[in-house]
Structures are given as C-alpha cells and as structure tokens.
Amino acid sequence: MVTPTVKSVKPTTEISSITADPLIVRAWQESDRPFLRTLYLHARREAWPWLDSSDWQLEDFDAATRDEQIWVAMQDGHRLGFASVWSNDNFLHNLFVDPQYQHAGAGSLLLKHVQETFTSTGSLKCLVRNERAVAFYQRHGWHIEATGDSPDGEYYLMHYVLR
C-alpha cells in the first residue's frame, strides 16, 4: 500500500490593485447618439417589464430628448448612462443607466449633477410601478407631490427643493 504524500500548502495572500478612472459627467456629443439610443431602448425594457415594448425603436431616444440638455456619465471611456432635462422648467425628463452598470454610482452622480443645474425646484414624473426608481429619487431628497395618469400608467410627480 502506497501512502500518499501530503505537502504543506501555505496560503498565499496576493494583493492586486485595479484602479478605475473616476466617474465623470459631461455634456453629450452627437457621437454619443448611437450608443445612447441603444441604452435608452434596453434600459426602458429592463426598468418597465410590464409595458409592451414591441413598438419601441432606437429613434425613440431622439424624440424623448429633443430640445433637452443631455448629460452623459462616463468611466474608463465607457458611457454608463445619461440624463436629459428641460432646462427652462427644471424638469428631469430622463435618467437611465445601463443595467449592467447600475448600483455603481452613475445614476447618483448624474442626478447630483442635474440637481446642481436647477435654478428653482426641480420636478420629474416617475411611474408608480417603477418602485426601484421611486426609492432611488427619495433617497436623493425628492418628494412625492401628486399622482397622475399617463398612457404608461399611474405616475408620481416628484419635486426636489433647492437648499
């Protein structure tokens, strides 16, 4: 009978450091359009699975952001999300983050940036069924002011009061 040889294996601790560039927010550029169209289509499908998305198209981004100020969250050369605002009304119309980058700070950074551009109380509409988004806005100081109905369902009108 052969007795197996047992070697003492000392665990090694390896320290590796991966340094990512910081998240930044910048004004949108026309070269962002193809990517943001795709992100907008995909992120809406993820955020609103109860809606019929069969008629949604890439070009919906163009209509949804026409005449709006658009901001893009970037990290390491990658576009992570965007926000669009009707500046004259301090109205946050869109805020979407690529689903694979959610919970990495891009949404919070975009929202903070948008809030800093407001000249008076900010507003937005958020579908009631989008509970994650409602909670996100509330964590960032937004308050439900009223409810309303839209073709996509009941929504909350939310306000952000400048401090």
Coordinates of N, CA, C and O in Angstrom, one line a residue:
M1 N 0.8 -1.2 0.0 CA 0.0 0.0 0.0 C 0.9 1.2 0.0 O 1.8 1.3 0.8
V2 N 0.6 2.2 -0.9 CA 1.3 3.4 -1.0 C 0.7 4.5 -0.2 O -0.5 4.7 -0.3
T3 N 1.4 5.1 0.6 CA 0.9 6.2 1.4 C 1.1 7.5 0.7 O 2.2 7.8 0.2
P4 N -0.1 8.2 0.5 CA 0.1 9.5 -0.3 C 0.9 10.5 0.4 O 0.9 10.5 1.7
T5 N 1.7 11.2 -0.3 CA 2.5 12.3 0.3 C 1.6 13.5 0.4 O 1.0 13.9 -0.5
V6 N 1.7 14.1 1.6 CA 0.9 15.3 1.8 C 1.9 16.5 1.9 O 2.8 16.4 2.7
K7 N 1.7 17.5 1.1 CA 2.6 18.7 1.2 C 1.9 19.7 2.0 O 0.7 19.9 1.8
S8 N 2.6 20.4 2.7 CA 2.0 21.5 3.5 C 1.9 22.7 2.5 O 2.9 23.1 1.9
V9 N 0.7 23.1 2.3 CA 0.4 24.3 1.4 C 0.1 25.5 2.3 O -0.9 25.5 3.0
K10 N 1.0 26.4 2.2 CA 0.8 27.7 3.0 C 0.0 28.6 2.1 O 0.4 28.9 1.0
P11 N -1.1 29.1 2.6 CA -1.9 30.0 1.8 C -1.1 31.3 1.5 O -0.4 31.8 2.4
T12 N -1.2 31.7 0.3 CA -0.6 33.0 0.0 C -1.6 34.1 -0.2 O -2.7 33.8 -0.6
T13 N -1.2 35.2 0.2 CA -2.1 36.4 0.1 C -1.5 37.2 -1.0 O -0.4 37.7 -1.0
E14 N -2.4 37.4 -2.0 CA -1.9 38.2 -3.2 C -2.7 39.5 -3.2 O -4.0 39.5 -3.1
I15 N -2.1 40.6 -3.3 CA -2.8 41.9 -3.3 C -2.7 42.4 -4.7 O -1.6 42.6 -5.3
S16 N -3.9 42.6 -5.3 CA -3.9 43.2 -6.6 C -4.7 44.5 -6.6 O -5.6 44.6 -5.8
S17 N -4.3 45.4 -7.4 CA -5.0 46.7 -7.3 C -5.4 47.0 -8.7 O -4.6 47.1 -9.6
I18 N -6.7 47.2 -8.9 CA -7.2 47.6 -10.2 C -7.8 49.0 -9.9 O -8.6 49.2 -9.1
T19 N -7.2 50.0 -10.6 CA -7.6 51.4 -10.4 C -8.4 51.8 -11.6 O -8.0 51.7 -12.7
A20 N -9.7 52.2 -11.3 CA -10.5 52.7 -12.4 C -10.5 54.2 -12.3 O -10.4 54.8 -11.3
D21 N -10.7 54.8 -13.5 CA -10.8 56.2 -13.6 C -12.1 56.6 -12.8 O -13.0 55.8 -12.8
P22 N -12.1 57.8 -12.3 CA -13.3 58.2 -11.6 C -14.5 58.4 -12.6 O -14.3 58.6 -13.8
L23 N -15.7 58.3 -12.0 CA -16.9 58.6 -12.8 C -16.9 60.1 -13.1 O -16.6 60.9 -12.2
I24 N -17.3 60.4 -14.3 CA -17.5 61.8 -14.6 C -18.8 62.0 -15.3 O -19.4 61.1 -15.9
V25 N -19.3 63.2 -15.3 CA -20.5 63.6 -16.1 C -20.0 64.7 -17.0 O -19.4 65.7 -16.6
R26 N -20.4 64.6 -18.3 CA -20.0 65.6 -19.3 C -21.3 65.8 -20.2 O -22.2 65.0 -20.2
A27 N -21.2 67.0 -20.8 CA -22.3 67.3 -21.8 C -22.2 66.3 -22.9 O -21.2 65.8 -23.3
W28 N -23.4 65.9 -23.5 CA -23.5 65.0 -24.5 C -22.9 65.5 -25.8 O -22.8 66.7 -26.0
Q29 N -22.5 64.6 -26.7 CA -21.9 65.0 -28.0 C -22.7 64.2 -29.0 O -23.2 63.1 -28.7
E30 N -22.8 64.7 -30.2 CA -23.5 64.0 -31.3 C -23.0 62.5 -31.5 O -23.8 61.6 -31.7
S31 N -21.7 62.3 -31.2 CA -21.2 61.0 -31.4 C -21.7 60.0 -30.3 O -21.5 58.8 -30.5
D32 N -22.4 60.5 -29.3 CA -23.0 59.6 -28.3 C -24.3 59.0 -28.8 O -24.8 58.1 -28.2
R33 N -24.9 59.7 -29.8 CA -26.3 59.3 -30.2 C -26.5 57.8 -30.4 O -27.4 57.2 -29.8
P34 N -25.6 57.1 -31.2 CA -25.9 55.7 -31.4 C -25.9 54.8 -30.1 O -26.8 54.0 -29.9
F35 N -24.9 55.1 -29.3 CA -24.9 54.3 -28.0 C -26.1 54.7 -27.1 O -26.7 53.8 -26.6
L36 N -26.4 56.0 -27.0 CA -27.5 56.3 -26.1 C -28.8 55.9 -26.6 O -29.7 55.5 -25.8
R37 N -29.0 55.8 -27.9 CA -30.2 55.2 -28.5 C -30.4 53.8 -28.0 O -31.5 53.4 -27.6
T38 N -29.3 53.0 -28.1 CA -29.4 51.6 -27.7 C -29.6 51.5 -26.2 O -30.4 50.7 -25.7
L39 N -28.9 52.3 -25.4 CA -29.0 52.3 -24.0 C -30.5 52.6 -23.6 O -31.1 51.9 -22.7
Y40 N -31.0 53.6 -24.2 CA -32.4 54.1 -23.9 C -33.4 52.9 -24.1 O -34.3 52.6 -23.3
L41 N -33.3 52.3 -25.3 CA -34.2 51.2 -25.6 C -34.0 50.0 -24.6 O -35.0 49.5 -24.1
H42 N -32.8 49.6 -24.4 CA -32.5 48.5 -23.5 C -32.9 48.8 -22.0 O -33.6 48.0 -21.4
A43 N -32.5 49.9 -21.5 CA -32.8 50.3 -20.1 C -34.3 50.4 -19.9 O -34.8 50.0 -18.8
R44 N -35.1 51.0 -20.8 CA -36.5 51.0 -20.6 C -37.1 49.7 -20.5 O -38.0 49.4 -19.7
R45 N -36.7 48.7 -21.4 CA -37.2 47.4 -21.3 C -36.9 46.7 -20.0 O -37.7 46.0 -19.4
E46 N -35.7 47.0 -19.4 CA -35.4 46.4 -18.1 C -36.1 47.1 -17.0 O -36.6 46.4 -16.1
A47 N -36.3 48.4 -17.1 CA -37.0 49.1 -16.0 C -38.5 48.9 -16.0 O -39.1 49.0 -14.9
W48 N -39.1 48.7 -17.1 CA -40.5 48.7 -17.2 C -41.0 47.4 -17.9 O -41.7 47.4 -19.0
P49 N -40.7 46.3 -17.3 CA -41.0 45.0 -18.0 C -42.5 44.8 -18.2 O -42.9 43.9 -19.0
W50 N -43.4 45.5 -17.4 CA -44.8 45.3 -17.5 C -45.4 46.0 -18.8 O -46.6 45.8 -19.1
L51 N -44.6 46.9 -19.4 CA -45.1 47.6 -20.6 C -44.8 46.8 -21.9 O -43.8 46.1 -21.9
D52 N -45.7 47.0 -22.8 CA -45.5 46.3 -24.1 C -44.4 47.2 -24.9 O -44.7 48.3 -25.3
S53 N -43.3 46.6 -25.1 CA -42.2 47.3 -25.7 C -42.0 47.0 -27.2 O -41.0 47.4 -27.8
S54 N -43.0 46.2 -27.8 CA -42.8 45.7 -29.1 C -42.7 46.9 -30.2 O -42.1 46.7 -31.2
D55 N -43.3 48.0 -29.9 CA -43.2 49.1 -30.8 C -42.1 50.1 -30.6 O -41.9 51.1 -31.3
W56 N -41.3 49.9 -29.5 CA -40.2 50.8 -29.2 C -39.1 50.6 -30.2 O -38.8 49.6 -30.7
Q57 N -38.5 51.8 -30.5 CA -37.4 51.8 -31.5 C -36.2 52.6 -31.0 O -36.4 53.4 -30.1
L58 N -35.1 52.4 -31.7 CA -33.9 53.2 -31.3 C -34.1 54.7 -31.4 O -33.7 55.5 -30.6
E59 N -34.9 55.1 -32.4 CA -35.2 56.5 -32.7 C -36.0 57.2 -31.6 O -36.1 58.4 -31.5
D60 N -36.6 56.4 -30.7 CA -37.4 57.0 -29.6 C -36.5 57.9 -28.7 O -37.0 58.9 -28.2
F61 N -35.3 57.6 -28.6 CA -34.3 58.5 -27.9 C -34.4 59.9 -28.4 O -34.4 60.9 -27.7
D62 N -34.4 60.0 -29.8 CA -34.3 61.3 -30.4 C -35.5 62.1 -30.0 O -35.4 63.3 -29.7
A63 N -36.7 61.5 -30.1 CA -37.9 62.2 -29.7 C -38.0 62.5 -28.2 O -38.4 63.6 -27.8
A64 N -37.5 61.6 -27.4 CA -37.6 61.8 -25.9 C -36.6 62.8 -25.4 O -36.8 63.3 -24.3
T65 N -35.6 63.2 -26.2 CA -34.6 64.1 -25.7 C -34.6 65.4 -26.5 O -33.7 66.3 -26.3
R66 N -35.5 65.6 -27.5 CA -35.4 66.7 -28.4 C -35.5 68.0 -27.5 O -36.3 68.2 -26.6
D67 N -34.6 69.0 -27.9 CA -34.5 70.3 -27.2 C -34.2 70.2 -25.7 O -34.5 71.1 -25.0
E68 N -33.6 69.1 -25.3 CA -33.3 69.0 -23.9 C -31.8 69.0 -23.7 O -31.0 68.7 -24.7
Q69 N -31.4 69.4 -22.5 CA -29.9 69.3 -22.2 C -29.6 67.9 -21.8 O -30.4 67.3 -20.9
I70 N -28.6 67.3 -22.3 CA -28.3 65.9 -22.1 C -26.9 65.8 -21.4 O -26.0 66.4 -21.9
W71 N -26.8 65.0 -20.4 CA -25.6 64.8 -19.7 C -25.3 63.3 -19.7 O -26.2 62.4 -19.6
V72 N -24.0 62.9 -19.9 CA -23.6 61.5 -20.0 C -22.6 61.2 -18.9 O -21.7 61.9 -18.6
A73 N -22.9 60.0 -18.2 CA -22.0 59.5 -17.2 C -20.9 58.6 -17.9 O -21.3 57.8 -18.7
M74 N -19.7 58.9 -17.6 CA -18.6 58.1 -18.2 C -17.6 57.6 -17.2 O -17.4 58.2 -16.1
Q75 N -17.0 56.4 -17.5 CA -15.9 55.9 -16.7 C -15.1 55.0 -17.6 O -15.6 54.2 -18.3
D76 N -13.8 55.2 -17.6 CA -12.8 54.5 -18.4 C -13.2 54.5 -19.8 O -13.1 53.4 -20.5
G77 N -13.7 55.6 -20.3 CA -14.1 55.7 -21.7 C -15.4 55.0 -22.1 O -15.8 55.0 -23.3
H78 N -16.1 54.5 -21.1 CA -17.4 53.9 -21.4 C -18.6 54.8 -20.9 O -18.5 55.4 -19.9
R79 N -19.6 54.9 -21.7 CA -20.8 55.6 -21.4 C -21.7 54.7 -20.5 O -22.0 53.6 -20.9
L80 N -22.0 55.1 -19.3 CA -22.7 54.3 -18.4 C -24.2 54.7 -18.3 O -25.0 53.9 -17.9
G81 N -24.5 55.9 -18.6 CA -25.9 56.3 -18.5 C -26.0 57.8 -18.9 O -25.0 58.4 -19.3
F82 N -27.2 58.3 -18.9 CA -27.5 59.7 -19.3 C -28.7 60.2 -18.6 O -29.5 59.5 -18.1
A83 N -28.7 61.5 -18.5 CA -29.9 62.2 -18.0 C -30.2 63.3 -19.0 O -29.3 63.9 -19.6
S84 N -31.5 63.6 -19.2 CA -31.9 64.7 -20.0 C -32.9 65.6 -19.3 O -33.7 65.1 -18.5
V85 N -32.8 66.9 -19.5 CA -33.5 67.9 -18.7 C -34.1 69.0 -19.6 O -33.4 69.5 -20.5
W86 N -35.4 69.3 -19.3 CA -35.9 70.5 -19.9 C -35.5 71.6 -19.0 O -36.1 71.9 -17.9
S87 N -34.5 72.3 -19.4 CA -33.8 73.3 -18.5 C -34.7 74.4 -18.1 O -34.7 74.9 -16.9
N88 N -35.5 75.0 -19.0 CA -36.4 76.1 -18.6 C -37.4 75.8 -17.5 O -37.8 76.7 -16.8
D89 N -37.7 74.5 -17.4 CA -38.7 74.1 -16.4 C -38.0 73.3 -15.2 O -38.8 72.9 -14.3
N90 N -36.7 73.2 -15.2 CA -36.0 72.3 -14.2 C -36.7 71.0 -14.1 O -36.9 70.5 -13.0
F91 N -37.0 70.4 -15.3 CA -37.7 69.1 -15.3 C -36.8 68.0 -15.8 O -36.3 68.0 -16.9
L92 N -36.5 67.1 -14.9 CA -35.7 65.9 -15.3 C -36.6 64.9 -16.0 O -37.6 64.3 -15.5
H93 N -36.4 64.8 -17.3 CA -37.3 64.0 -18.2 C -36.8 62.6 -18.3 O -37.6 61.7 -18.3
N94 N -35.5 62.4 -18.3 CA -35.0 61.0 -18.5 C -33.7 60.9 -17.6 O -32.9 61.8 -17.6
L95 N -33.6 59.7 -17.0 CA -32.4 59.3 -16.3 C -32.3 57.8 -16.4 O -33.1 57.1 -15.8
F96 N -31.4 57.3 -17.2 CA -31.2 55.9 -17.4 C -29.8 55.5 -17.3 O -28.9 56.2 -17.8
V97 N -29.5 54.4 -16.7 CA -28.2 53.8 -16.5 C -28.2 52.4 -17.2 O -29.2 51.7 -17.0
D98 N -27.2 52.1 -17.9 CA -27.0 50.8 -18.5 C -27.2 49.8 -17.4 O -26.6 49.8 -16.3
P99 N -28.2 48.8 -17.5 CA -28.5 47.9 -16.5 C -27.2 47.1 -15.9 O -27.2 46.8 -14.7
Q100 N -26.2 46.9 -16.8 CA -25.0 46.2 -16.2 C -24.1 47.1 -15.4 O -23.2 46.6 -14.7
Y101 N -24.4 48.4 -15.3 CA -23.6 49.3 -14.5 C -24.5 49.9 -13.4 O -24.0 50.9 -12.7
Q102 N -25.7 49.4 -13.2 CA -26.5 50.0 -12.1 C -25.8 49.7 -10.8 O -25.2 48.7 -10.6
H103 N -26.0 50.5 -9.8 CA -25.5 50.4 -8.4 C -24.0 50.6 -8.4 O -23.3 50.2 -7.4
A104 N -23.5 51.3 -9.4 CA -22.0 51.7 -9.4 C -21.8 53.2 -9.2 O -20.7 53.6 -9.3
G105 N -22.9 53.9 -9.0 CA -22.8 55.3 -8.7 C -23.1 56.3 -9.9 O -23.2 57.5 -9.7
A106 N -23.3 55.7 -11.1 CA -23.5 56.6 -12.2 C -24.8 57.3 -12.1 O -24.9 58.5 -12.4
G107 N -25.9 56.7 -11.7 CA -27.2 57.3 -11.5 C -27.2 58.4 -10.5 O -27.7 59.5 -10.7
S108 N -26.5 58.1 -9.4 CA -26.4 59.2 -8.3 C -25.6 60.4 -8.8 O -26.0 61.5 -8.5
L109 N -24.5 60.1 -9.5 CA -23.7 61.2 -10.0 C -24.5 62.1 -11.0 O -24.4 63.3 -11.0
L110 N -25.2 61.4 -11.9 CA -26.0 62.1 -12.9 C -27.1 63.0 -12.2 O -27.2 64.1 -12.5
L111 N -27.7 62.4 -11.2 CA -28.8 63.1 -10.5 C -28.2 64.3 -9.8 O -28.8 65.4 -9.8
K112 N -27.1 64.1 -9.1 CA -26.5 65.2 -8.4 C -26.1 66.3 -9.4 O -26.4 67.5 -9.1
H113 N -25.6 66.0 -10.5 CA -25.2 67.0 -11.5 C -26.4 67.7 -12.0 O -26.4 69.0 -12.1
V114 N -27.5 67.0 -12.3 CA -28.7 67.6 -12.7 C -29.3 68.6 -11.7 O -29.6 69.7 -12.0
Q115 N -29.3 68.1 -10.4 CA -29.8 68.9 -9.4 C -29.0 70.2 -9.2 O -29.6 71.3 -8.9
E116 N -27.7 70.2 -9.5 CA -26.9 71.4 -9.4 C -27.2 72.4 -10.5 O -26.8 73.5 -10.4
T117 N -27.8 71.9 -11.6 CA -28.1 72.8 -12.7 C -29.5 73.5 -12.5 O -29.8 74.5 -13.2
F118 N -30.3 73.0 -11.5 CA -31.6 73.6 -11.3 C -31.5 75.0 -10.8 O -30.6 75.3 -10.0
T119 N -32.4 75.9 -11.3 CA -32.4 77.3 -10.8 C -33.6 77.5 -9.8 O -33.6 78.5 -9.2
S120 N -34.4 76.5 -9.7 CA -35.5 76.5 -8.7 C -35.9 75.1 -8.5 O -35.2 74.2 -8.9
T121 N -37.0 74.9 -7.8 CA -37.5 73.5 -7.5 C -37.5 72.6 -8.8 O -38.0 73.0 -9.8
G122 N -36.9 71.5 -8.7 CA -36.9 70.5 -9.8 C -38.1 69.6 -9.7 O -38.7 69.4 -8.7
S123 N -38.4 69.1 -10.9 CA -39.6 68.1 -10.9 C -39.2 67.0 -11.9 O -38.4 67.1 -12.7
L124 N -40.0 65.9 -11.7 CA -39.9 64.8 -12.6 C -41.2 64.0 -12.4 O -41.9 64.1 -11.4
K125 N -41.4 63.1 -13.3 CA -42.5 62.1 -13.2 C -41.9 60.7 -13.2 O -41.0 60.4 -14.1
C126 N -42.4 59.9 -12.3 CA -41.8 58.5 -12.2 C -43.0 57.6 -12.1 O -43.9 57.8 -11.3
L127 N -43.0 56.5 -12.9 CA -44.1 55.6 -12.9 C -44.2 54.9 -11.5 O -43.2 54.5 -10.9
V128 N -45.4 54.8 -11.0 CA -45.6 54.3 -9.6 C -45.1 52.8 -9.6 O -44.5 52.4 -8.6
R129 N -45.2 52.1 -10.6 CA -44.8 50.7 -10.6 C -43.3 50.5 -10.7 O -42.7 49.5 -10.4
N130 N -42.6 51.6 -11.0 CA -41.1 51.6 -11.0 C -40.6 51.9 -9.6 O -40.0 52.9 -9.3
E131 N -40.8 50.9 -8.7 CA -40.5 51.1 -7.3 C -39.1 51.4 -7.0 O -38.7 52.2 -6.1
R132 N -38.2 50.8 -7.7 CA -36.7 51.0 -7.5 C -36.4 52.4 -7.8 O -35.6 53.1 -7.1
A133 N -36.9 53.0 -8.9 CA -36.6 54.4 -9.3 C -37.3 55.3 -8.2 O -36.6 56.3 -7.8
V134 N -38.5 55.1 -7.8 CA -39.1 55.9 -6.8 C -38.2 56.0 -5.5 O -37.9 57.0 -5.0
A135 N -37.8 54.8 -5.1 CA -36.9 54.7 -3.9 C -35.6 55.5 -4.1 O -35.1 56.2 -3.2
F136 N -35.0 55.3 -5.3 CA -33.8 56.0 -5.6 C -34.0 57.5 -5.5 O -33.1 58.2 -4.9
Y137 N -35.0 58.1 -6.1 CA -35.2 59.5 -6.0 C -35.5 60.0 -4.6 O -35.0 61.0 -4.2
Q138 N -36.2 59.2 -3.9 CA -36.5 59.6 -2.5 C -35.2 59.6 -1.7 O -35.0 60.5 -0.8
R139 N -34.3 58.6 -1.9 CA -33.0 58.6 -1.2 C -32.2 59.8 -1.5 O -31.4 60.2 -0.7
H140 N -32.5 60.4 -2.6 CA -31.7 61.6 -3.0 C -32.5 62.9 -2.8 O -32.2 64.0 -3.4
G141 N -33.5 62.9 -1.9 CA -34.1 64.1 -1.5 C -35.4 64.5 -2.3 O -35.9 65.6 -2.0
W142 N -35.8 63.7 -3.2 CA -37.1 64.0 -3.9 C -38.3 63.6 -3.1 O -38.2 62.6 -2.4
H143 N -39.4 64.4 -3.3 CA -40.6 64.1 -2.5 C -41.8 64.0 -3.5 O -41.9 64.7 -4.5
I144 N -42.7 63.0 -3.2 CA -43.9 62.9 -4.0 C -44.8 64.0 -3.7 O -45.2 64.3 -2.5
E145 N -45.3 64.7 -4.7 CA -46.2 65.8 -4.6 C -47.6 65.5 -5.0 O -48.5 66.1 -4.5
A146 N -47.7 64.7 -6.0 CA -49.0 64.3 -6.6 C -48.9 63.1 -7.4 O -47.8 62.6 -7.6
T147 N -50.1 62.6 -7.8 CA -50.1 61.4 -8.7 C -50.9 61.9 -10.0 O -51.6 62.8 -10.0
G148 N -50.7 61.1 -11.0 CA -51.4 61.4 -12.3 C -51.4 60.1 -13.1 O -50.8 59.1 -12.8
D149 N -52.1 60.2 -14.2 CA -52.2 59.1 -15.1 C -51.6 59.4 -16.5 O -51.7 60.6 -16.9
S150 N -50.9 58.5 -17.0 CA -50.3 58.6 -18.3 C -50.6 57.4 -19.2 O -51.1 56.4 -18.6
P151 N -50.3 57.4 -20.4 CA -50.6 56.2 -21.2 C -49.8 54.9 -20.7 O -50.2 53.8 -20.9
D152 N -48.7 55.2 -20.0 CA -47.9 54.1 -19.5 C -48.3 53.7 -18.1 O -47.7 52.8 -17.5
G153 N -49.3 54.4 -17.5 CA -49.7 54.0 -16.2 C -49.7 55.2 -15.2 O -49.3 56.3 -15.6
E154 N -50.0 54.9 -14.0 CA -50.0 55.9 -12.9 C -48.6 56.4 -12.6 O -47.7 55.6 -12.6
Y155 N -48.4 57.7 -12.4 CA -47.1 58.2 -12.1 C -47.1 59.1 -10.9 O -48.2 59.6 -10.5
Y156 N -46.0 59.3 -10.3 CA -45.8 60.3 -9.2 C -45.2 61.5 -9.8 O -44.2 61.4 -10.6
L157 N -45.7 62.7 -9.4 CA -45.0 63.9 -9.7 C -44.1 64.1 -8.5 O -44.6 64.2 -7.4
M158 N -42.8 64.2 -8.7 CA -41.9 64.4 -7.6 C -41.2 65.7 -7.7 O -40.9 66.2 -8.8
H159 N -40.8 66.3 -6.6 CA -40.1 67.6 -6.5 C -38.8 67.5 -5.7 O -38.7 66.7 -4.8
Y160 N -37.9 68.3 -6.2 CA -36.6 68.4 -5.4 C -36.5 69.9 -5.1 O -36.4 70.7 -6.0
V161 N -36.5 70.3 -3.9 CA -36.4 71.6 -3.5 C -35.0 72.0 -3.2 O -34.2 71.3 -2.5
L162 N -34.5 73.1 -3.9 CA -33.2 73.6 -3.7 C -33.0 74.0 -2.2 O -33.8 74.6 -1.6
R163 N -31.8 73.7 -1.7 CA -31.5 74.1 -0.4 C -30.6 75.3 -0.3 O -29.9 75.7 -1.2

